[in-house]
């Protein structure tokens, strides 16, 4: 086996392992950025060696297989993801693209004034709640965006999620939002774990995901989960909405939890009792949103401005070399364990 084939095998095994730790055990071992680096290295090698691409390669599947214990729910309106901007220049470039697109279509050639709705990007897991005649009838995870998992029984245990909407709810309204575990709830859960001599949970996001995807909703009920609503899915017979912020006010009036921070900055990140990983900027005018439309993956009218990943300093304990199956040597660092980006890191690859 040549070096590339061996490294490809090694990367696939590593990625499978970390997928399992993340999606099944809810206990990731490495930060997202390191996982992304493994995946990009694999992708690059497969581009160089297309003959080595296999159908079961992690690059060929949308997400890791889940635990598969829930019925499937087909989303009538797909649950899309968001494109990211990692710095102010990328954010500015996106606003310019939006303006150009809107301007190109306008008879005057001039873009209409754009109001931007900014809200927090909550770090939990996306769910869609379906209310018929004001009564909660179904809750589903995002899944692959087209088909999710039916987690109705589990979501019914979340105190923040009303079983019934306020008077005046339309025949059908789907509400999209994020299920998360608040930082206080997370700390209390871990204090209870410790008192019982059990292992602590690693981070609120994965604990929320694991808690929601319990086979037995009675277990979910023991976890203090919360919910923020931020978007509409299918609506039948509702009032005409003109703006995104107006929509949020309507959801609030219907009795759904809507976060009051509609504009936030990095400086306030640590004043909040829940974790966020960015700010979502959306074109506020819904008619303009419609005009902008979607790419295959995400709306053109919204972007996630991601906060920079957390950095921590720790002590280098040792440098070791691991020998791969093809005999290639990969140096890595043994570190004094440090909690960063939602997981405890005790080793790091030394690519360069
Ligand atoms: S809007 C079509 N707003 O971020 C609109 N998403 O990285 C799509 N998220 O899948 C979503 N906070 O789970 C929206 N204020 C917010 C959000 C938010 C968190 C999540 C959501 C989405 C993911 C994309």
GROMACS .gro file of C-alpha atoms and ligand atoms in nm:
model
  376
    1UNK     CA    1   0.000   0.000   0.000
    2UNK     CA    2   0.144   0.341  -0.083
    3UNK     CA    3   0.160   0.627   0.162
    4UNK     CA    4  -0.154   0.806   0.041
    5UNK     CA    5  -0.367   0.492   0.062
    6UNK     CA    6  -0.243   0.422   0.414
    7UNK     CA    7  -0.307   0.777   0.529
    8UNK     CA    8  -0.656   0.769   0.372
    9UNK     CA    9  -0.733   0.449   0.567
   10UNK     CA   10  -0.600   0.603   0.884
   11UNK     CA   11  -0.801   0.924   0.838
   12UNK     CA   12  -1.123   0.729   0.770
   13UNK     CA   13  -1.073   0.524   1.086
   14UNK     CA   14  -1.002   0.838   1.290
   15UNK     CA   15  -1.305   1.023   1.151
   16UNK     CA   16  -1.533   0.723   1.216
   17UNK     CA   17  -1.404   0.708   1.571
   18UNK     CA   18  -1.466   1.079   1.633
   19UNK     CA   19  -1.809   1.064   1.466
   20UNK     CA   20  -1.902   0.791   1.709
   21UNK     CA   21  -1.771   0.987   2.006
   22UNK     CA   22  -1.966   1.295   1.895
   23UNK     CA   23  -2.295   1.153   1.769
   24UNK     CA   24  -2.338   0.837   1.973
   25UNK     CA   25  -2.144   0.885   2.296
   26UNK     CA   26  -2.208   1.261   2.312
   27UNK     CA   27  -1.852   1.293   2.438
   28UNK     CA   28  -1.625   1.442   2.171
   29UNK     CA   29  -1.252   1.400   2.226
   30UNK     CA   30  -1.126   1.670   1.994
   31UNK     CA   31  -1.241   2.026   1.913
   32UNK     CA   32  -1.450   2.077   1.599
   33UNK     CA   33  -1.161   2.256   1.427
   34UNK     CA   34  -0.938   1.946   1.459
   35UNK     CA   35  -1.218   1.724   1.327
   36UNK     CA   36  -1.262   1.961   1.030
   37UNK     CA   37  -0.886   1.942   0.965
   38UNK     CA   38  -0.900   1.560   0.946
   39UNK     CA   39  -1.192   1.578   0.704
   40UNK     CA   40  -1.023   1.838   0.480
   41UNK     CA   41  -0.701   1.637   0.471
   42UNK     CA   42  -0.902   1.331   0.363
   43UNK     CA   43  -1.091   1.532   0.102
   44UNK     CA   44  -0.768   1.671  -0.043
   45UNK     CA   45  -0.614   1.322  -0.065
   46UNK     CA   46  -0.925   1.187  -0.236
   47UNK     CA   47  -0.915   1.471  -0.489
   48UNK     CA   48  -0.554   1.377  -0.564
   49UNK     CA   49  -0.638   1.004  -0.578
   50UNK     CA   50  -0.994   0.973  -0.711
   51UNK     CA   51  -0.944   0.598  -0.760
   52UNK     CA   52  -0.923   0.561  -0.381
   53UNK     CA   53  -1.268   0.715  -0.313
   54UNK     CA   54  -1.505   0.453  -0.169
   55UNK     CA   55  -1.883   0.488  -0.120
   56UNK     CA   56  -1.846   0.444   0.256
   57UNK     CA   57  -1.584   0.717   0.293
   58UNK     CA   58  -1.683   0.985   0.550
   59UNK     CA   59  -1.656   1.238   0.266
   60UNK     CA   60  -1.942   1.064   0.084
   61UNK     CA   61  -2.202   1.085   0.359
   62UNK     CA   62  -2.398   1.385   0.484
   63UNK     CA   63  -2.362   1.324   0.857
   64UNK     CA   64  -2.284   1.034   1.083
   65UNK     CA   65  -2.550   0.767   1.116
   66UNK     CA   66  -2.763   0.837   1.421
   67UNK     CA   67  -2.891   0.591   1.676
   68UNK     CA   68  -3.193   0.525   1.460
   69UNK     CA   69  -3.454   0.464   1.726
   70UNK     CA   70  -3.702   0.732   1.617
   71UNK     CA   71  -3.961   0.742   1.342
   72UNK     CA   72  -3.881   0.958   1.041
   73UNK     CA   73  -4.050   1.293   0.986
   74UNK     CA   74  -4.042   1.454   0.645
   75UNK     CA   75  -4.009   1.833   0.676
   76UNK     CA   76  -4.266   2.008   0.454
   77UNK     CA   77  -4.040   2.312   0.448
   78UNK     CA   78  -3.677   2.192   0.449
   79UNK     CA   79  -3.470   2.280   0.756
   80UNK     CA   80  -3.168   2.448   0.609
   81UNK     CA   81  -2.832   2.522   0.755
   82UNK     CA   82  -2.651   2.857   0.747
   83UNK     CA   83  -2.345   2.976   0.563
   84UNK     CA   84  -2.075   3.116   0.786
   85UNK     CA   85  -1.869   3.434   0.793
   86UNK     CA   86  -1.557   3.402   1.005
   87UNK     CA   87  -1.455   3.767   1.019
   88UNK     CA   88  -1.590   4.113   0.956
   89UNK     CA   89  -1.456   4.119   0.598
   90UNK     CA   90  -1.649   3.804   0.512
   91UNK     CA   91  -1.958   3.950   0.676
   92UNK     CA   92  -1.919   4.270   0.476
   93UNK     CA   93  -1.866   4.074   0.153
   94UNK     CA   94  -2.191   3.887   0.221
   95UNK     CA   95  -2.389   4.210   0.277
   96UNK     CA   96  -2.242   4.342  -0.051
   97UNK     CA   97  -2.349   4.026  -0.235
   98UNK     CA   98  -2.701   4.062  -0.094
   99UNK     CA   99  -2.719   4.429  -0.199
  100UNK     CA  100  -2.584   4.355  -0.545
  101UNK     CA  101  -2.834   4.074  -0.599
  102UNK     CA  102  -3.126   4.286  -0.484
  103UNK     CA  103  -3.005   4.582  -0.689
  104UNK     CA  104  -2.956   4.379  -1.006
  105UNK     CA  105  -3.321   4.277  -0.998
  106UNK     CA  106  -3.458   4.622  -0.917
  107UNK     CA  107  -3.585   4.828  -1.214
  108UNK     CA  108  -3.375   5.124  -1.101
  109UNK     CA  109  -3.067   4.905  -1.066
  110UNK     CA  110  -3.040   5.031  -0.710
  111UNK     CA  111  -3.076   4.797  -0.414
  112UNK     CA  112  -3.366   4.874  -0.178
  113UNK     CA  113  -3.264   4.980   0.173
  114UNK     CA  114  -3.187   4.669   0.376
  115UNK     CA  115  -3.266   4.631   0.743
  116UNK     CA  116  -3.064   4.356   0.908
  117UNK     CA  117  -3.209   4.151   1.188
  118UNK     CA  118  -2.934   4.025   1.418
  119UNK     CA  119  -2.995   3.757   1.674
  120UNK     CA  120  -2.780   3.516   1.868
  121UNK     CA  121  -2.670   3.184   1.728
  122UNK     CA  122  -2.766   2.945   2.004
  123UNK     CA  123  -2.547   2.641   2.048
  124UNK     CA  124  -2.786   2.352   2.083
  125UNK     CA  125  -2.976   2.140   1.835
  126UNK     CA  126  -3.238   2.252   1.587
  127UNK     CA  127  -3.593   2.122   1.620
  128UNK     CA  128  -3.916   2.194   1.440
  129UNK     CA  129  -4.240   2.213   1.642
  130UNK     CA  130  -4.567   2.164   1.461
  131UNK     CA  131  -4.883   2.315   1.611
  132UNK     CA  132  -5.224   2.237   1.464
  133UNK     CA  133  -5.512   2.454   1.587
  134UNK     CA  134  -5.277   2.578   1.856
  135UNK     CA  135  -5.192   2.231   1.991
  136UNK     CA  136  -4.844   2.077   1.974
  137UNK     CA  137  -4.878   1.768   1.756
  138UNK     CA  138  -4.521   1.692   1.648
  139UNK     CA  139  -4.159   1.776   1.719
  140UNK     CA  140  -3.874   1.670   1.493
  141UNK     CA  141  -3.498   1.708   1.476
  142UNK     CA  142  -3.335   1.858   1.168
  143UNK     CA  143  -3.180   1.529   1.053
  144UNK     CA  144  -3.048   1.578   0.701
  145UNK     CA  145  -3.268   1.886   0.654
  146UNK     CA  146  -3.531   1.699   0.456
  147UNK     CA  147  -3.606   1.413   0.694
  148UNK     CA  148  -3.563   1.434   1.070
  149UNK     CA  149  -3.648   1.223   1.372
  150UNK     CA  150  -3.975   1.228   1.560
  151UNK     CA  151  -3.888   1.342   1.913
  152UNK     CA  152  -4.239   1.457   2.011
  153UNK     CA  153  -4.256   1.267   2.343
  154UNK     CA  154  -3.914   1.399   2.445
  155UNK     CA  155  -3.988   1.760   2.349
  156UNK     CA  156  -4.315   1.751   2.546
  157UNK     CA  157  -4.103   1.723   2.862
  158UNK     CA  158  -3.936   2.062   2.797
  159UNK     CA  159  -4.097   2.321   3.022
  160UNK     CA  160  -4.024   2.609   2.781
  161UNK     CA  161  -4.220   2.444   2.499
  162UNK     CA  162  -4.593   2.519   2.534
  163UNK     CA  163  -4.838   2.231   2.471
  164UNK     CA  164  -5.083   2.495   2.356
  165UNK     CA  165  -5.037   2.832   2.190
  166UNK     CA  166  -5.223   3.148   2.290
  167UNK     CA  167  -5.566   3.223   2.140
  168UNK     CA  168  -5.556   3.323   1.776
  169UNK     CA  169  -5.304   3.060   1.662
  170UNK     CA  170  -5.352   2.967   1.295
  171UNK     CA  171  -5.461   2.616   1.182
  172UNK     CA  172  -5.098   2.515   1.118
  173UNK     CA  173  -4.779   2.675   1.239
  174UNK     CA  174  -4.436   2.516   1.242
  175UNK     CA  175  -4.182   2.684   1.465
  176UNK     CA  176  -3.811   2.624   1.424
  177UNK     CA  177  -3.575   2.681   1.709
  178UNK     CA  178  -3.294   2.548   1.922
  179UNK     CA  179  -3.315   2.310   2.216
  180UNK     CA  180  -3.031   2.378   2.457
  181UNK     CA  181  -2.923   2.321   2.816
  182UNK     CA  182  -2.864   2.638   3.015
  183UNK     CA  183  -2.529   2.677   3.186
  184UNK     CA  184  -2.684   2.675   3.534
  185UNK     CA  185  -2.879   2.359   3.454
  186UNK     CA  186  -2.562   2.201   3.316
  187UNK     CA  187  -2.362   2.287   3.628
  188UNK     CA  188  -2.640   2.148   3.851
  189UNK     CA  189  -2.656   1.827   3.649
  190UNK     CA  190  -2.282   1.778   3.684
  191UNK     CA  191  -2.292   1.857   4.056
  192UNK     CA  192  -2.556   1.583   4.094
  193UNK     CA  193  -2.345   1.344   3.885
  194UNK     CA  194  -2.045   1.412   4.104
  195UNK     CA  195  -2.244   1.365   4.424
  196UNK     CA  196  -2.359   1.028   4.290
  197UNK     CA  197  -2.000   0.934   4.203
  198UNK     CA  198  -2.082   0.939   3.831
  199UNK     CA  199  -1.886   1.083   3.540
  200UNK     CA  200  -1.938   1.452   3.456
  201UNK     CA  201  -2.093   1.552   3.123
  202UNK     CA  202  -1.854   1.723   2.884
  203UNK     CA  203  -2.048   2.022   2.749
  204UNK     CA  204  -2.403   2.161   2.739
  205UNK     CA  205  -2.455   2.117   2.363
  206UNK     CA  206  -2.381   1.747   2.353
  207UNK     CA  207  -2.563   1.688   2.679
  208UNK     CA  208  -2.871   1.862   2.536
  209UNK     CA  209  -2.850   1.650   2.219
  210UNK     CA  210  -2.803   1.329   2.415
  211UNK     CA  211  -3.084   1.421   2.654
  212UNK     CA  212  -3.328   1.494   2.374
  213UNK     CA  213  -3.249   1.178   2.181
  214UNK     CA  214  -3.326   0.942   2.469
  215UNK     CA  215  -3.536   0.640   2.380
  216UNK     CA  216  -3.718   0.685   2.709
  217UNK     CA  217  -3.874   1.032   2.738
  218UNK     CA  218  -3.882   0.986   3.117
  219UNK     CA  219  -3.503   1.026   3.111
  220UNK     CA  220  -3.535   1.345   2.903
  221UNK     CA  221  -3.783   1.473   3.162
  222UNK     CA  222  -3.511   1.461   3.430
  223UNK     CA  223  -3.290   1.698   3.225
  224UNK     CA  224  -3.352   2.070   3.246
  225UNK     CA  225  -3.370   2.154   2.874
  226UNK     CA  226  -3.476   2.489   2.729
  227UNK     CA  227  -3.585   2.623   2.391
  228UNK     CA  228  -3.551   2.942   2.184
  229UNK     CA  229  -3.775   2.995   1.878
  230UNK     CA  230  -3.614   3.179   1.582
  231UNK     CA  231  -3.783   3.092   1.253
  232UNK     CA  232  -4.107   2.978   1.090
  233UNK     CA  233  -4.158   2.659   0.890
  234UNK     CA  234  -4.492   2.575   0.729
  235UNK     CA  235  -4.773   2.817   0.818
  236UNK     CA  236  -5.133   2.775   0.702
  237UNK     CA  237  -5.377   3.058   0.758
  238UNK     CA  238  -5.155   3.282   0.967
  239UNK     CA  239  -5.141   3.661   0.949
  240UNK     CA  240  -4.932   3.807   0.665
  241UNK     CA  241  -4.580   3.869   0.800
  242UNK     CA  242  -4.375   4.157   0.667
  243UNK     CA  243  -4.050   4.121   0.854
  244UNK     CA  244  -3.840   3.869   1.039
  245UNK     CA  245  -3.840   4.072   1.360
  246UNK     CA  246  -4.218   4.102   1.326
  247UNK     CA  247  -4.236   3.724   1.300
  248UNK     CA  248  -4.039   3.689   1.620
  249UNK     CA  249  -4.280   3.925   1.796
  250UNK     CA  250  -4.573   3.719   1.669
  251UNK     CA  251  -4.411   3.398   1.800
  252UNK     CA  252  -4.359   3.570   2.134
  253UNK     CA  253  -4.727   3.673   2.142
  254UNK     CA  254  -4.827   3.314   2.072
  255UNK     CA  255  -4.648   3.216   2.394
  256UNK     CA  256  -4.327   3.077   2.248
  257UNK     CA  257  -3.991   3.161   2.407
  258UNK     CA  258  -3.807   3.417   2.193
  259UNK     CA  259  -3.473   3.551   2.316
  260UNK     CA  260  -3.478   3.924   2.387
  261UNK     CA  261  -3.118   3.975   2.265
  262UNK     CA  262  -3.183   4.075   1.911
  263UNK     CA  263  -2.841   4.234   1.870
  264UNK     CA  264  -2.538   4.110   2.061
  265UNK     CA  265  -2.162   4.138   2.060
  266UNK     CA  266  -1.880   3.907   2.145
  267UNK     CA  267  -1.818   4.099   2.467
  268UNK     CA  268  -2.153   3.987   2.609
  269UNK     CA  269  -2.091   3.619   2.532
  270UNK     CA  270  -1.990   3.532   2.885
  271UNK     CA  271  -2.271   3.728   3.051
  272UNK     CA  272  -2.531   3.488   2.913
  273UNK     CA  273  -2.660   3.177   3.086
  274UNK     CA  274  -2.645   2.971   2.768
  275UNK     CA  275  -2.377   2.905   2.510
  276UNK     CA  276  -2.371   3.075   2.173
  277UNK     CA  277  -2.123   3.036   1.893
  278UNK     CA  278  -2.205   3.341   1.688
  279UNK     CA  279  -2.459   3.596   1.571
  280UNK     CA  280  -2.706   3.529   1.291
  281UNK     CA  281  -2.770   3.820   1.056
  282UNK     CA  282  -3.090   3.799   0.849
  283UNK     CA  283  -3.240   4.034   0.591
  284UNK     CA  284  -3.539   4.159   0.791
  285UNK     CA  285  -3.782   4.226   0.504
  286UNK     CA  286  -3.957   3.898   0.416
  287UNK     CA  287  -4.034   4.008   0.058
  288UNK     CA  288  -3.662   4.066   0.004
  289UNK     CA  289  -3.589   3.728   0.166
  290UNK     CA  290  -3.815   3.567  -0.090
  291UNK     CA  291  -3.642   3.751  -0.371
  292UNK     CA  292  -3.300   3.633  -0.252
  293UNK     CA  293  -3.407   3.270  -0.209
  294UNK     CA  294  -3.183   2.974  -0.124
  295UNK     CA  295  -2.878   2.789  -0.243
  296UNK     CA  296  -2.890   2.408  -0.211
  297UNK     CA  297  -2.766   2.434   0.145
  298UNK     CA  298  -2.865   2.761   0.299
  299UNK     CA  299  -3.068   3.079   0.258
  300UNK     CA  300  -2.898   3.367   0.075
  301UNK     CA  301  -3.073   3.609   0.314
  302UNK     CA  302  -2.901   3.492   0.630
  303UNK     CA  303  -2.550   3.430   0.754
  304UNK     CA  304  -2.394   3.305   1.074
  305UNK     CA  305  -2.119   3.533   1.197
  306UNK     CA  306  -1.914   3.282   1.393
  307UNK     CA  307  -1.728   3.384   1.706
  308UNK     CA  308  -1.360   3.289   1.694
  309UNK     CA  309  -1.292   2.948   1.850
  310UNK     CA  310  -1.184   2.958   2.212
  311UNK     CA  311  -0.811   2.942   2.278
  312UNK     CA  312  -0.644   2.806   2.587
  313UNK     CA  313  -0.286   2.771   2.698
  314UNK     CA  314  -0.156   2.451   2.852
  315UNK     CA  315   0.173   2.273   2.922
  316UNK     CA  316   0.348   2.055   2.665
  317UNK     CA  317   0.429   1.729   2.847
  318UNK     CA  318   0.594   1.532   2.571
  319UNK     CA  319   0.622   1.485   2.198
  320UNK     CA  320   0.556   1.133   2.076
  321UNK     CA  321   0.547   0.971   1.737
  322UNK     CA  322   0.273   0.735   1.626
  323UNK     CA  323   0.348   0.488   1.348
  324UNK     CA  324   0.060   0.435   1.105
  325UNK     CA  325  -0.028   0.106   0.935
  326UNK     CA  326   0.176   0.208   0.629
  327UNK     CA  327   0.479   0.277   0.847
  328UNK     CA  328   0.448   0.656   0.828
  329UNK     CA  329   0.542   0.851   1.137
  330UNK     CA  330   0.306   1.117   1.275
  331UNK     CA  331   0.435   1.330   1.561
  332UNK     CA  332   0.185   1.442   1.826
  333UNK     CA  333   0.197   1.635   2.150
  334UNK     CA  334   0.095   1.507   2.491
  335UNK     CA  335  -0.061   1.799   2.679
  336UNK     CA  336  -0.167   1.872   3.031
  337UNK     CA  337  -0.544   1.817   2.986
  338UNK     CA  338  -0.725   2.143   2.921
  339UNK     CA  339  -1.093   2.213   2.861
  340UNK     CA  340  -1.139   2.410   2.540
  341UNK     CA  341  -1.412   2.444   2.279
  342UNK     CA  342  -1.641   2.206   2.464
  343UNK     CA  343  -1.409   1.913   2.523
  344UNK     CA  344  -1.103   1.813   2.723
  345UNK     CA  345  -0.794   1.797   2.508
  346UNK     CA  346  -0.492   1.594   2.620
  347UNK     CA  347  -0.317   1.542   2.285
  348UNK     CA  348  -0.275   1.740   1.965
  349UNK     CA  349  -0.146   1.653   1.621
  350UNK     CA  350   0.161   1.844   1.505
  351UNK     CA  351   0.086   1.886   1.135
  352UNK     CA  352   0.352   2.144   1.069
  353LIG     S1  353  -3.188   3.037   1.127
  353LIG     C1  354  -3.320   2.898   0.715
  353LIG     N1  355  -3.131   3.143   1.360
  353LIG     O1  356  -2.750   2.719   1.355
  353LIG     C2  357  -3.275   2.949   0.849
  353LIG     N2  358  -3.041   2.926   1.311
  353LIG     O2  359  -2.536   2.658   1.168
  353LIG     C3  360  -3.187   2.856   0.921
  353LIG     N3  361  -2.908   2.829   1.495
  353LIG     O3  362  -2.928   2.471   1.177
  353LIG     C4  363  -3.168   2.874   1.066
  353LIG     N4  364  -2.933   2.995   1.637
  353LIG     O4  365  -2.967   2.493   1.434
  353LIG     C5  366  -3.113   3.036   1.279
  353LIG     N5  367  -3.090   3.247   1.565
  353LIG     C6  368  -3.075   3.142   1.484
  353LIG     C7  369  -2.999   3.028   1.523
  353LIG     C8  370  -2.984   2.922   1.433
  353LIG     C9  371  -2.880   2.874   1.618
  353LIG    C10  372  -2.859   2.699   1.443
  353LIG    C11  373  -2.961   2.618   1.366
  353LIG    C12  374  -2.900   2.599   1.229
  353LIG    C13  375  -2.753   2.614   1.259
  353LIG    C14  376  -2.673   2.651   1.135
   0.00000   0.00000   0.00000
